[in-house]
PDB file of C-alpha atoms in Angstrom:
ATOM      1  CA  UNK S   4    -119.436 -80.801 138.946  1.00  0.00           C
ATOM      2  CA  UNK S   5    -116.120 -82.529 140.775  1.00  0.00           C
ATOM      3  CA  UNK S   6    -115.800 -85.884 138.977  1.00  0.00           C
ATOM      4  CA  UNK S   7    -118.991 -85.722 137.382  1.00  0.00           C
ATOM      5  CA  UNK S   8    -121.092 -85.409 140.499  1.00  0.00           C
ATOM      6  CA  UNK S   9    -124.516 -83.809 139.861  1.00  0.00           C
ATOM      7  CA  UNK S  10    -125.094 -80.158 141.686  1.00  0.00           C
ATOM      8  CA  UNK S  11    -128.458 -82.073 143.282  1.00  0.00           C
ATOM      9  CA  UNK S  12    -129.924 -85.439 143.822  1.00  0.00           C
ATOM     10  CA  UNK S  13    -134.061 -85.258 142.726  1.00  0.00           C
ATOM     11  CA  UNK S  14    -136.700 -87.113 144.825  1.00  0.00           C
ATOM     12  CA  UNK S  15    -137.807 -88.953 142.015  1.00  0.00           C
ATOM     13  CA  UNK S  16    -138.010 -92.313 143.309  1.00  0.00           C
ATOM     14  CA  UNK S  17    -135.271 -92.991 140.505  1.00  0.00           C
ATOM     15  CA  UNK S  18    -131.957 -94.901 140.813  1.00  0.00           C
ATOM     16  CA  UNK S  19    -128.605 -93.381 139.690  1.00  0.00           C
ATOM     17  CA  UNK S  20    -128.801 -95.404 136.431  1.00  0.00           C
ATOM     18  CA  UNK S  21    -132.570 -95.040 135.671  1.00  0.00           C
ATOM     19  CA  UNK S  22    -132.017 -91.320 135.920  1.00  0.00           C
ATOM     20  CA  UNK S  23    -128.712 -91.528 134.106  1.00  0.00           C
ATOM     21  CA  UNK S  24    -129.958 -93.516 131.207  1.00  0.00           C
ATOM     22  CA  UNK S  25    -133.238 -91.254 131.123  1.00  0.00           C
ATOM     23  CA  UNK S  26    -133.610 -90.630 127.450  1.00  0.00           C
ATOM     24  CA  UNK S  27    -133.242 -87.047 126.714  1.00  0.00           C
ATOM     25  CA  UNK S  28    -135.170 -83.927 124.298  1.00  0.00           C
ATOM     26  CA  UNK S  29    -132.070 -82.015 122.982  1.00  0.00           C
ATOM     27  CA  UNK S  30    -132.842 -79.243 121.214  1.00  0.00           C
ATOM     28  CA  UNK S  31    -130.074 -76.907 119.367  1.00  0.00           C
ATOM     29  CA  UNK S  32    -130.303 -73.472 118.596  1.00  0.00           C
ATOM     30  CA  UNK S  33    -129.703 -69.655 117.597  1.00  0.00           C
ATOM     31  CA  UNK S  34    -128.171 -67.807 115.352  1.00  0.00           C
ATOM     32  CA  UNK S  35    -124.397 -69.769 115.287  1.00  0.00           C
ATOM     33  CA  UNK S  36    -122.973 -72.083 113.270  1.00  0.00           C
ATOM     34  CA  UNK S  37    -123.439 -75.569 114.135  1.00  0.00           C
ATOM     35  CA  UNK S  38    -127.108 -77.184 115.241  1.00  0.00           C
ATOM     36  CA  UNK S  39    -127.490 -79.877 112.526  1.00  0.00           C
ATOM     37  CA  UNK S  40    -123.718 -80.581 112.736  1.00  0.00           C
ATOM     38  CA  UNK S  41    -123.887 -81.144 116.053  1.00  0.00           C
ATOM     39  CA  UNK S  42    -126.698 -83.101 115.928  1.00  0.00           C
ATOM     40  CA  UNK S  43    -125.475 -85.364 113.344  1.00  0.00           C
ATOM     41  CA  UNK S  44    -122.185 -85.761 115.943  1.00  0.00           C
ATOM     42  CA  UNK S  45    -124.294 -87.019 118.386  1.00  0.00           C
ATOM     43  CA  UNK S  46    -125.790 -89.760 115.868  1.00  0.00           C
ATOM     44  CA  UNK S  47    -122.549 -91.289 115.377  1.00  0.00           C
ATOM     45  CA  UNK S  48    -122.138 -92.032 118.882  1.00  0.00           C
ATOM     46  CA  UNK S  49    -126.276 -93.609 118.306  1.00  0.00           C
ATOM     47  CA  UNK S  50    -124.606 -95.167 115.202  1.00  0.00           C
ATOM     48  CA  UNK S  51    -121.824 -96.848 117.410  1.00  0.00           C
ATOM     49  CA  UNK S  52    -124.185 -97.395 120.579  1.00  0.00           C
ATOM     50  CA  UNK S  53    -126.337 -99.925 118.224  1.00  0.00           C
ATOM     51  CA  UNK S  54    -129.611 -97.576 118.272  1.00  0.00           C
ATOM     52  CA  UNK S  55    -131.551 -97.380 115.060  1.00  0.00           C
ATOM     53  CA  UNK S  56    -131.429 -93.584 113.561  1.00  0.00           C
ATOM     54  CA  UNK S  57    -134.152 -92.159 111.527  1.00  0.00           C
ATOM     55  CA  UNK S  58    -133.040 -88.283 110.535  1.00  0.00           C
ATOM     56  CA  UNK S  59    -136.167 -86.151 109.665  1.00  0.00           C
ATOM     57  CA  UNK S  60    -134.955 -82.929 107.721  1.00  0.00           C
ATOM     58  CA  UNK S  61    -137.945 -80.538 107.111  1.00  0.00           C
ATOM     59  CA  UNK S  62    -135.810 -77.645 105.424  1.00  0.00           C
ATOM     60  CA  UNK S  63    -133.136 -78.658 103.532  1.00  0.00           C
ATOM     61  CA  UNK S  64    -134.109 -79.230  99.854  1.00  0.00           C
ATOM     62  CA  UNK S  65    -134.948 -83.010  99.337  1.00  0.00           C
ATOM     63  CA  UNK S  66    -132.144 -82.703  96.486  1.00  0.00           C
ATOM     64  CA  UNK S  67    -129.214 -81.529  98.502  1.00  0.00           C
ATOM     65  CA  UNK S  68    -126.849 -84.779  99.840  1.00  0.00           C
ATOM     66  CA  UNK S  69    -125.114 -83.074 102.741  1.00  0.00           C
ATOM     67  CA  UNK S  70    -121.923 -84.981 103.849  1.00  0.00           C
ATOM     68  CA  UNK S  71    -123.583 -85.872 106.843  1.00  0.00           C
ATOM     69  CA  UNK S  72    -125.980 -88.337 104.547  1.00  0.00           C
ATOM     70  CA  UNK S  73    -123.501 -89.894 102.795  1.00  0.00           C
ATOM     71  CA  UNK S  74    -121.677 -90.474 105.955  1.00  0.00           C
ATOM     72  CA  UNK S  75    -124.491 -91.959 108.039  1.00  0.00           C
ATOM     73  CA  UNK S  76    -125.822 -94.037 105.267  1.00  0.00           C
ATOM     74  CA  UNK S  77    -122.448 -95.500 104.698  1.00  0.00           C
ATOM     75  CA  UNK S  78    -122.486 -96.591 108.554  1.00  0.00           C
ATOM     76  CA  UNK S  79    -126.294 -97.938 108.100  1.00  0.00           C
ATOM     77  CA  UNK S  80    -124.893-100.334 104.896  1.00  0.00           C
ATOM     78  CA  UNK S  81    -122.164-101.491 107.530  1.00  0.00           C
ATOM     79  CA  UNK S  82    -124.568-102.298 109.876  1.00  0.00           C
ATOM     80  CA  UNK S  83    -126.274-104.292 107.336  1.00  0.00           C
ATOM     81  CA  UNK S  84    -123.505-106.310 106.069  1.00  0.00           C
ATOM     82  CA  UNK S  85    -121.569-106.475 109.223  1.00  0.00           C
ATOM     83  CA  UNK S  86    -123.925-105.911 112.053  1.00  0.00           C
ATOM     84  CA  UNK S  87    -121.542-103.306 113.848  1.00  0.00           C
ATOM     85  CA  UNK S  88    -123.306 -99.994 115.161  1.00  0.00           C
ATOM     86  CA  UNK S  89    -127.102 -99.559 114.185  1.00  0.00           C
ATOM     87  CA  UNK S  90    -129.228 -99.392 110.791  1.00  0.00           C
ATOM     88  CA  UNK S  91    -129.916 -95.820 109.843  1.00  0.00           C
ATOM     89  CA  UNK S  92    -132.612 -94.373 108.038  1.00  0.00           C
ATOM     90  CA  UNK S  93    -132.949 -90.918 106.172  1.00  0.00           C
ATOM     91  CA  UNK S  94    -135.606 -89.105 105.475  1.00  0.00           C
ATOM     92  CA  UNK S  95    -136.113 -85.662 103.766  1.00  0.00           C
ATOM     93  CA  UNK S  96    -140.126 -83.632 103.747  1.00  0.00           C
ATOM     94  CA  UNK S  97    -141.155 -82.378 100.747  1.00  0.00           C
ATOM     95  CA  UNK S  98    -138.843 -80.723  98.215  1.00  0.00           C
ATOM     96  CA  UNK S  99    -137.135 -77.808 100.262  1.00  0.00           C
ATOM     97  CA  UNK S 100    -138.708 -74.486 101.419  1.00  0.00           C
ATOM     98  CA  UNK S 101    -136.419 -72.747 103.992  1.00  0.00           C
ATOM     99  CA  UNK S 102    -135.147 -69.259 102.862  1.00  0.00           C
ATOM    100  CA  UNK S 103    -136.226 -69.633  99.052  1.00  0.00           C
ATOM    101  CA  UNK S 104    -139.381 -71.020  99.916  1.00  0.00           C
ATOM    102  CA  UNK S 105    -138.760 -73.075  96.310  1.00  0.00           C
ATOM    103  CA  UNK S 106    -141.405 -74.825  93.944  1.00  0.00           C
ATOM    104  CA  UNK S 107    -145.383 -75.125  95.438  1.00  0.00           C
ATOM    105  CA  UNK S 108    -147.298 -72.912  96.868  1.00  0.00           C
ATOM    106  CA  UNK S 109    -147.395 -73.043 101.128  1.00  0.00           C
ATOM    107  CA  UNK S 110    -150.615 -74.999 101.814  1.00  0.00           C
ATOM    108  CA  UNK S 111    -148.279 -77.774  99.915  1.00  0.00           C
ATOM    109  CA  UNK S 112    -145.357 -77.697 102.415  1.00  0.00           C
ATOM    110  CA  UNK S 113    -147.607 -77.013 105.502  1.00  0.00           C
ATOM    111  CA  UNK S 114    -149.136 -80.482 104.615  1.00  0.00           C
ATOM    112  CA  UNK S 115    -145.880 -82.101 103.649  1.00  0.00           C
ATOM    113  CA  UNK S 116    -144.153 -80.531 106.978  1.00  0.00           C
ATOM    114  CA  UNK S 117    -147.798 -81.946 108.790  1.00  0.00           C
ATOM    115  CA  UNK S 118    -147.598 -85.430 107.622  1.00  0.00           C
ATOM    116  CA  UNK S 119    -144.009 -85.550 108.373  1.00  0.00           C
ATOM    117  CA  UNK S 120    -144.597 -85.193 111.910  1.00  0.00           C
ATOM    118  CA  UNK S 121    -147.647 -87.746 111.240  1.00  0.00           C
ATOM    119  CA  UNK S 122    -144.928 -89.951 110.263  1.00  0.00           C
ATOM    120  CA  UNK S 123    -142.731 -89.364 113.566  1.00  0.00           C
ATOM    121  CA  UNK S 124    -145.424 -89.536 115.901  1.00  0.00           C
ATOM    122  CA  UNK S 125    -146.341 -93.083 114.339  1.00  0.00           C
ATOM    123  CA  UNK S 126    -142.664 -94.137 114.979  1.00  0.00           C
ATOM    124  CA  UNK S 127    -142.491 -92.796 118.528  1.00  0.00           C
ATOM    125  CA  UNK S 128    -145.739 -94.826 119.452  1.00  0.00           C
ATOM    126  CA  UNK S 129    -144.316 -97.682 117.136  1.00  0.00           C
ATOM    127  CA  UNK S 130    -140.777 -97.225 119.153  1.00  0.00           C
ATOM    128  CA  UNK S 131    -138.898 -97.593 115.759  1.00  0.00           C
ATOM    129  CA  UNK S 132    -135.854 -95.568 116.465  1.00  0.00           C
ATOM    130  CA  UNK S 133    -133.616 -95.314 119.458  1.00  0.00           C
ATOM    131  CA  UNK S 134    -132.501 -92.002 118.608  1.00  0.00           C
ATOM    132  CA  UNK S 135    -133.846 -89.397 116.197  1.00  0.00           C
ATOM    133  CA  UNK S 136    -132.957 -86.125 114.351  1.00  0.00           C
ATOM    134  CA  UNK S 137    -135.639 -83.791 113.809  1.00  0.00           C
ATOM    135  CA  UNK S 138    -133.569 -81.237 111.471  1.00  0.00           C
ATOM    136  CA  UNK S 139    -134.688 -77.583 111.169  1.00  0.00           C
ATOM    137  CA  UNK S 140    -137.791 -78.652 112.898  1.00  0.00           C
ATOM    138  CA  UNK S 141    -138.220 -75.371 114.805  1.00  0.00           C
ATOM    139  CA  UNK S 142    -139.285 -73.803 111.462  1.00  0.00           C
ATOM    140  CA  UNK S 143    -142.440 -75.263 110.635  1.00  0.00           C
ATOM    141  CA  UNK S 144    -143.611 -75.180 114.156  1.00  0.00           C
ATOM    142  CA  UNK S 145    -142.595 -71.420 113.435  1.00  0.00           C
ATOM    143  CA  UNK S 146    -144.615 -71.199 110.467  1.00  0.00           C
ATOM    144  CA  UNK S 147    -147.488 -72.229 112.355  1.00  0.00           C
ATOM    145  CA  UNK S 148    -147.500 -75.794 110.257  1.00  0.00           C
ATOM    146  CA  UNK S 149    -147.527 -77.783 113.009  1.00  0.00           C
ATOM    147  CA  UNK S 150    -148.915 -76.977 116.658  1.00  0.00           C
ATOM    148  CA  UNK S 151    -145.897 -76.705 119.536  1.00  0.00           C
ATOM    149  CA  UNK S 152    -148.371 -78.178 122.411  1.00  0.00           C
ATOM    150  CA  UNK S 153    -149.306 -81.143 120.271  1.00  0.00           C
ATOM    151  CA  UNK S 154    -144.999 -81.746 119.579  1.00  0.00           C
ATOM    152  CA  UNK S 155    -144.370 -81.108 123.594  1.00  0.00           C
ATOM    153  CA  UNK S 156    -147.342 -83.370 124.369  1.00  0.00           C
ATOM    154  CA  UNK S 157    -145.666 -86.308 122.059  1.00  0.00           C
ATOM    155  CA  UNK S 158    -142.477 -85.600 123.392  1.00  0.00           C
ATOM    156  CA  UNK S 159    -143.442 -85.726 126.943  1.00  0.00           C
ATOM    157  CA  UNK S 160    -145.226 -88.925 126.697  1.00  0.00           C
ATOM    158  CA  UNK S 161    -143.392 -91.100 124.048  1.00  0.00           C
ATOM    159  CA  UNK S 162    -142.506 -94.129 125.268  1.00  0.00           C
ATOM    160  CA  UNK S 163    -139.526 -96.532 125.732  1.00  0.00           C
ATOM    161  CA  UNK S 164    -136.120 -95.218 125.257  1.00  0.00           C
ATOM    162  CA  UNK S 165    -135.977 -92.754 122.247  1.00  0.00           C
ATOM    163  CA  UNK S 166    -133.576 -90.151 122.253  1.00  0.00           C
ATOM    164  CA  UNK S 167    -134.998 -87.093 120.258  1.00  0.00           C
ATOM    165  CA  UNK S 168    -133.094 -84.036 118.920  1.00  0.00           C
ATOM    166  CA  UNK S 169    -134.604 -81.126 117.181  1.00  0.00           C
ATOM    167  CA  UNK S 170    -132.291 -78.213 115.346  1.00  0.00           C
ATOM    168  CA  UNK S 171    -133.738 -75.068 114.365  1.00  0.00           C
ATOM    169  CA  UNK S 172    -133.436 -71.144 114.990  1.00  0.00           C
ATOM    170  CA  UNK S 173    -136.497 -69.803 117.027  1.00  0.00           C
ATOM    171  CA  UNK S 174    -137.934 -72.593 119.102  1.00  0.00           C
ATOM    172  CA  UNK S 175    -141.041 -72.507 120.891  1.00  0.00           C
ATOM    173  CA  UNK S 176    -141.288 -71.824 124.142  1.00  0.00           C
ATOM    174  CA  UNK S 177    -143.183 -74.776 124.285  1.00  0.00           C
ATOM    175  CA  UNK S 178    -140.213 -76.898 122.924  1.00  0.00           C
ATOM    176  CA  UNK S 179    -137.660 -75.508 125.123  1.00  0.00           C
ATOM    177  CA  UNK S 180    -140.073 -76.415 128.384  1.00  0.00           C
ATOM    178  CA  UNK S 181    -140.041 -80.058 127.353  1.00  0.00           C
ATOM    179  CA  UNK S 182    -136.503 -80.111 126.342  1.00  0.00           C
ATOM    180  CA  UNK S 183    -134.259 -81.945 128.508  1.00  0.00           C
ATOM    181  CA  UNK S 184    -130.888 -80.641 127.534  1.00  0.00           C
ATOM    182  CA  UNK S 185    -130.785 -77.031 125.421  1.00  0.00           C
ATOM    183  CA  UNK S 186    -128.073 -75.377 124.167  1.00  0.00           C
ATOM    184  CA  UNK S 187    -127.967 -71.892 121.680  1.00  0.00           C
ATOM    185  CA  UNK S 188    -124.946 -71.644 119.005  1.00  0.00           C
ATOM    186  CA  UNK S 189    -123.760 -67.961 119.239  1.00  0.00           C
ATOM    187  CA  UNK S 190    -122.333 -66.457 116.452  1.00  0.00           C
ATOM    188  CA  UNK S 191    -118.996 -64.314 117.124  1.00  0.00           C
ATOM    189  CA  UNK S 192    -118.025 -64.647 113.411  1.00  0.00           C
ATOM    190  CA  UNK S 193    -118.918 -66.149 110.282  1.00  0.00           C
ATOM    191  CA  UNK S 194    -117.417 -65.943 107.036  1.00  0.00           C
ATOM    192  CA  UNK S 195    -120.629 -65.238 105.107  1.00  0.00           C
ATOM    193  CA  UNK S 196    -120.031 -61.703 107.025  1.00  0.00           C
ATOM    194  CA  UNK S 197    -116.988 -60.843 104.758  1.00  0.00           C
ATOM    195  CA  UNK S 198    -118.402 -62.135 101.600  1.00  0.00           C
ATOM    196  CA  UNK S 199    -117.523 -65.529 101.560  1.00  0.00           C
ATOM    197  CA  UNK S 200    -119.858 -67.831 100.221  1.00  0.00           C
ATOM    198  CA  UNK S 201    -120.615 -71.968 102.032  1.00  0.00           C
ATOM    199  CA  UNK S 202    -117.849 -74.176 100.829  1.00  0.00           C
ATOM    200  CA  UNK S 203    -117.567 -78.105 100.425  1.00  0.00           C
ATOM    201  CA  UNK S 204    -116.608 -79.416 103.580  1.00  0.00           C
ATOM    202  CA  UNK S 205    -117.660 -77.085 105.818  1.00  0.00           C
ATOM    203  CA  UNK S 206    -121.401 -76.574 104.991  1.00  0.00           C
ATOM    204  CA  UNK S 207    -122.481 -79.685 103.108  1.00  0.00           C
TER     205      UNK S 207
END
């Protein structure tokens, strides 16, 4: 792509900067190192843009304060006493079940990972965000909490300009159909594979 020229021009009745401003699916994936951070990279350029961020984490125990947070929370009181960038808002479902599958039994989290979403679709409809995180969403969907068509059908027909980006191993095939921009973290190597343990900084 020679100076950022696309490979083809679609007959969609669009103009270079409709299509160009399109707002975009994005989901991250696989096995590699990297999906939420990269997702959180791409809200600081929201953050700085002046879009309001809402983060959505479905996995990640609600008592875990990942750098990311702290960061992007820190930018949402600037906005608020300085107007620069956009106001940010965090939100965490239910009290963590990824790999420990912690406290409550699973009709619990399938209903807190259900009304979640709830919550998201009312805020797509609503327009509330410009851009939004759905962290480790691909899970529940997994799970069979929440139903891929009815996410794809949301997706597909949410309104306005909201940027939406979902993180996750194991999409659906559903998701990936919608998604306007996909990419898989590959693993080549990962500390955990010589016995080292997360560390400040790096994981959280």
């Amino acid at each position: 792509m020679p100076q950022g020229q696309t490979p083809s021009t679609p007959d969609d009745g669009l103009t270079t900067r409709q299509r160009r401003n399109r707002p975009l699916v994005v989901v991250h994936h696989g096995a590699g190192k990297g999906k939420s951070t990269a997702a959180f990279g791409l809200a600081l350029r929201a953050w700085n843009q002046g879009w309001s961020i809402g983060v959505f984490q479905f996995v990640k125990s609600a008592k875990w304060r990942i750098g990311e947070q702290a960061a992007l929370e820190a930018l949402g009181e600037v906005h608020t006493s300085t107007g620069q960038g956009g106001p940010v808002e965090w939100h965490k479902m239910g009290s963590g079940w990824s790999w420990s599958r912690r406290a409550g039994c699973e009709e619990d989290h399938a209903a807190d990972a259900l009304e979640g979403w709830r919550e998201i679709q009312r805020r797509l409809a609503a327009e509330t965000h410009g851009f939004y995180v759905l962290d480790e969403f691909t899970y529940p969907i997994k799970w069979g909490w929440i139903d891929p068509h009815e996410v794809a059908e949301t997706l597909s027909s949410r309104p306005g300009h909201q940027h939406v980006v979902i993180t996750g191993r194991d999409p659906h095939p559903t998701l990936i159909e919608v998604a306007d921009l996909v990419t898989e973290m590959t693993k080549v190597k990962h500390p955990f594979d010589s016995g080292q343990k997360g560390q400040r900084g790096i994981e959280w």
